Amino acid sequence: MVEARAWQRMLSGRRLDLLDPSPFDVEIEDIARGLARVARWNGQTSGDHAFSVAEHSVVVEKLFSILNPKSSQADKLTALLHDAAEYVIGDMISPFKTALGLDYKDFETRLETAVHLRFSLPATPRPALAKTIKKADIYCAYFEAIQIAGFTEAEADKYFTKPPGDIRIKIAPLSVAEAETLFLQRFAQLTLD
């Protein structure tokens, strides 16, 4: 009988154990590559390119920084990495995550913890920080919904939270290579400053 494999080989050569992920097996290049190839909205967006989780992450960090101009570099990095676990598990739409239940969330949390520890962040963000990052994430979803996912403003107002009136973000899906580069550049800015 063959033992089931519970690890993912990354292009860096790392083997990430999905059941017990180690921060020592997390590399930012693997995260950027994976997130750049994962489509938001299950790919149901307009334009020549899917809107990747890598690009979404950069936009969420930008929104977070606009909403919290005095935030630390570590808090901004936490915002950038808010969906980092998706480099391994993909971007499941919220309704599907709800249907899967707590087991999925526990699995996702273990991966997020490994990513945070790898980059010297607290294993779990402070509740207030997590809440403000989630707010930026929800605002980003609103912009995505009306600009590339086919929602009318009335529908977006019903299902998402409209950002404050003075915040404007243009969603322009990039190629995989451009999204990967954008994510790595923002990571470098946040870790080298």
C-alpha positions as a printed NumPy array, in Angstrom:
array([[  0.   ,   0.   ,   0.   ],
       [  1.391,   3.396,  -1.004],
       [  1.403,   6.044,   1.691],
       [ -0.556,   9.147,   0.728],
       [  1.62 ,  12.183,   0.05 ],
       [  0.707,  15.227,   2.139],
       [  3.455,  17.584,   0.974],
       [  3.772,  19.921,  -1.977],
       [  7.037,  20.304,  -3.874],
       [  7.738,  23.934,  -4.625],
       [  9.835,  25.214,  -7.518],
       [ 12.401,  26.381,  -4.96 ],
       [ 12.929,  22.702,  -4.162],
       [ 11.226,  22.95 ,  -0.772],
       [  8.753,  20.319,   0.332],
       [  5.956,  21.956,   2.268],
       [  4.169,  19.528,   4.573],
       [  0.541,  20.548,   4.26 ],
       [ -0.511,  18.919,   7.52 ],
       [  2.346,  20.347,   9.583],
       [  3.845,  23.26 ,   7.619],
       [  7.244,  24.496,   8.747],
       [  8.323,  28.127,   8.366],
       [ 11.667,  26.739,   7.142],
       [  9.93 ,  25.425,   4.032],
       [  8.3  ,  28.743,   3.102],
       [  9.98 ,  30.925,   0.462],
       [  8.636,  34.27 ,  -0.758],
       [  9.377,  33.369,  -4.373],
       [  7.161,  30.277,  -4.055],
       [  4.405,  32.389,  -2.519],
       [  4.64 ,  35.023,  -5.271],
       [  4.673,  32.427,  -8.041],
       [  1.725,  30.528,  -6.598],
       [ -0.387,  33.594,  -5.852],
       [  0.288,  35.054,  -9.31 ],
       [ -1.193,  31.893, -10.828],
       [ -4.287,  31.717,  -8.619],
       [ -7.287,  33.571, -10.029],
       [ -9.7  ,  35.513,  -7.883],
       [-13.413,  34.935,  -8.543],
       [-12.546,  31.47 ,  -9.902],
       [-11.394,  33.247, -13.062],
       [-14.852,  34.672, -13.759],
       [-13.554,  38.153, -14.546],
       [-13.342,  40.353, -17.599],
       [-10.138,  41.248, -19.413],
       [ -7.255,  39.447, -21.032],
       [ -5.826,  38.22 , -17.733],
       [ -7.297,  36.719, -14.596],
       [ -7.077,  38.929, -11.54 ],
       [ -4.551,  37.062,  -9.434],
       [ -4.375,  36.699,  -5.685],
       [ -0.871,  38.214,  -5.906],
       [ -2.224,  41.424,  -7.403],
       [ -5.224,  41.37 ,  -5.04 ],
       [ -2.8  ,  41.122,  -2.107],
       [ -0.91 ,  44.207,  -3.267],
       [ -4.175,  46.14 ,  -3.648],
       [ -5.373,  45.054,  -0.195],
       [ -2.092,  46.202,   1.347],
       [ -2.455,  49.532,  -0.483],
       [ -6.01 ,  49.969,   0.831],
       [ -4.861,  48.962,   4.32 ],
       [ -2.09 ,  51.586,   4.152],
       [ -4.526,  54.274,   2.976],
       [ -6.912,  53.46 ,   5.827],
       [ -4.085,  53.168,   8.388],
       [ -1.391,  55.677,   7.359],
       [  0.551,  55.287,  10.617],
       [  0.729,  51.501,  10.439],
       [  4.07 ,  49.774,  10.863],
       [  5.974,  47.987,   8.105],
       [  5.206,  44.7  ,   9.892],
       [  1.476,  45.464,   9.821],
       [  1.679,  46.333,   6.126],
       [  3.582,  43.097,   5.488],
       [  0.882,  41.187,   7.356],
       [ -1.688,  42.829,   5.07 ],
       [  0.312,  41.888,   1.972],
       [  0.529,  38.281,   3.169],
       [ -3.132,  38.056,   4.257],
       [ -3.924,  35.434,   1.582],
       [ -0.465,  33.845,   1.402],
       [ -1.773,  30.376,   2.296],
       [ -3.553,  30.402,  -1.044],
       [ -0.234,  29.838,  -2.811],
       [ -0.72 ,  26.22 ,  -1.792],
       [ -4.462,  25.749,  -1.369],
       [ -5.818,  28.118,  -4.004],
       [ -8.451,  30.802,  -3.615],
       [-11.698,  29.229,  -2.594],
       [-14.651,  31.532,  -2.888],
       [-16.218,  32.507,   0.434],
       [-19.421,  30.478,  -0.036],
       [-17.36 ,  27.307,  -0.587],
       [-15.194,  27.988,   2.488],
       [-18.387,  28.299,   4.512],
       [-19.657,  25.   ,   3.132],
       [-16.403,  23.233,   4.026],
       [-16.546,  24.44 ,   7.613],
       [-13.978,  24.694,  10.383],
       [-11.63 ,  21.938,   9.217],
       [-10.716,  24.028,   6.192],
       [-10.145,  27.119,   8.347],
       [ -7.857,  25.166,  10.7  ],
       [ -5.854,  23.94 ,   7.714],
       [ -5.586,  27.471,   6.308],
       [ -4.585,  28.853,   9.719],
       [ -1.684,  26.386,  10.034],
       [ -0.33 ,  27.545,   6.671],
       [ -0.794,  31.225,   7.577],
       [  1.069,  30.665,  10.846],
       [  4.031,  29.102,   9.04 ],
       [  4.155,  32.029,   6.591],
       [  4.007,  34.612,   9.382],
       [  6.73 ,  32.921,  11.402],
       [  8.937,  32.611,   8.309],
       [  8.891,  36.388,   7.896],
       [  9.283,  37.24 ,  11.6  ],
       [  5.661,  38.262,  12.091],
       [  3.519,  37.186,  15.035],
       [  2.013,  33.749,  14.385],
       [ -1.459,  35.24 ,  14.665],
       [ -2.188,  38.905,  13.946],
       [ -3.654,  40.969,  16.774],
       [ -7.464,  40.929,  16.522],
       [ -7.597,  44.675,  15.777],
       [ -5.035,  44.277,  12.984],
       [ -6.83 ,  41.276,  11.526],
       [-10.066,  43.276,  11.554],
       [ -8.564,  46.258,   9.701],
       [ -6.915,  43.981,   7.128],
       [-10.249,  42.219,   6.602],
       [-11.905,  45.608,   6.079],
       [ -9.36 ,  46.43 ,   3.339],
       [ -9.934,  42.96 ,   1.848],
       [-13.701,  43.536,   1.754],
       [-13.237,  46.954,   0.163],
       [-10.985,  45.406,  -2.465],
       [-13.668,  42.809,  -3.225],
       [-16.137,  45.651,  -3.804],
       [-13.856,  47.282,  -6.381],
       [-13.185,  43.911,  -8.019],
       [-16.901,  43.086,  -8.119],
       [-17.938,  46.22 ,  -9.997],
       [-14.848,  46.617, -12.18 ],
       [-14.076,  43.077, -13.346],
       [-16.536,  40.518, -11.901],
       [-19.741,  41.706, -13.562],
       [-21.601,  43.06 , -10.529],
       [-23.643,  46.213, -10.821],
       [-23.093,  48.832,  -8.135],
       [-26.503,  47.969,  -6.653],
       [-25.51 ,  44.286,  -6.4  ],
       [-22.112,  45.154,  -4.957],
       [-23.782,  47.423,  -2.393],
       [-25.969,  44.477,  -1.373],
       [-23.26 ,  41.798,  -1.103],
       [-20.106,  43.752,  -0.272],
       [-19.136,  46.799,   1.743],
       [-18.666,  49.987,  -0.213],
       [-15.403,  51.76 ,   0.643],
       [-15.455,  55.329,   1.942],
       [-16.295,  57.727,  -0.889],
       [-12.835,  59.268,  -1.159],
       [-11.022,  55.964,  -1.804],
       [-10.645,  55.045,  -5.446],
       [ -8.757,  52.01 ,  -6.714],
       [ -8.458,  50.941, -10.338],
       [ -8.45 ,  47.192, -10.831],
       [ -6.4  ,  46.259, -13.895],
       [ -5.557,  42.546, -14.107],
       [ -1.926,  41.881, -14.952],
       [ -0.229,  38.957, -16.624],
       [  1.074,  36.211, -14.351],
       [  4.663,  37.435, -14.723],
       [  3.716,  41.051, -13.996],
       [  1.637,  40.076, -10.951],
       [  4.466,  37.952,  -9.569],
       [  6.951,  40.801, -10.056],
       [  4.582,  43.347,  -8.497],
       [  4.106,  41.164,  -5.407],
       [  7.851,  40.541,  -4.988],
       [  8.63 ,  44.244,  -5.427],
       [  6.139,  45.241,  -2.739],
       [  7.465,  42.536,  -0.432],
       [ 11.003,  43.869,  -0.943],
       [  9.886,  47.434,  -0.205],
       [  8.233,  46.351,   3.027],
       [ 11.145,  44.221,   4.219],
       [ 14.072,  46.37 ,   3.147],
       [ 12.865,  49.766,   4.415]])
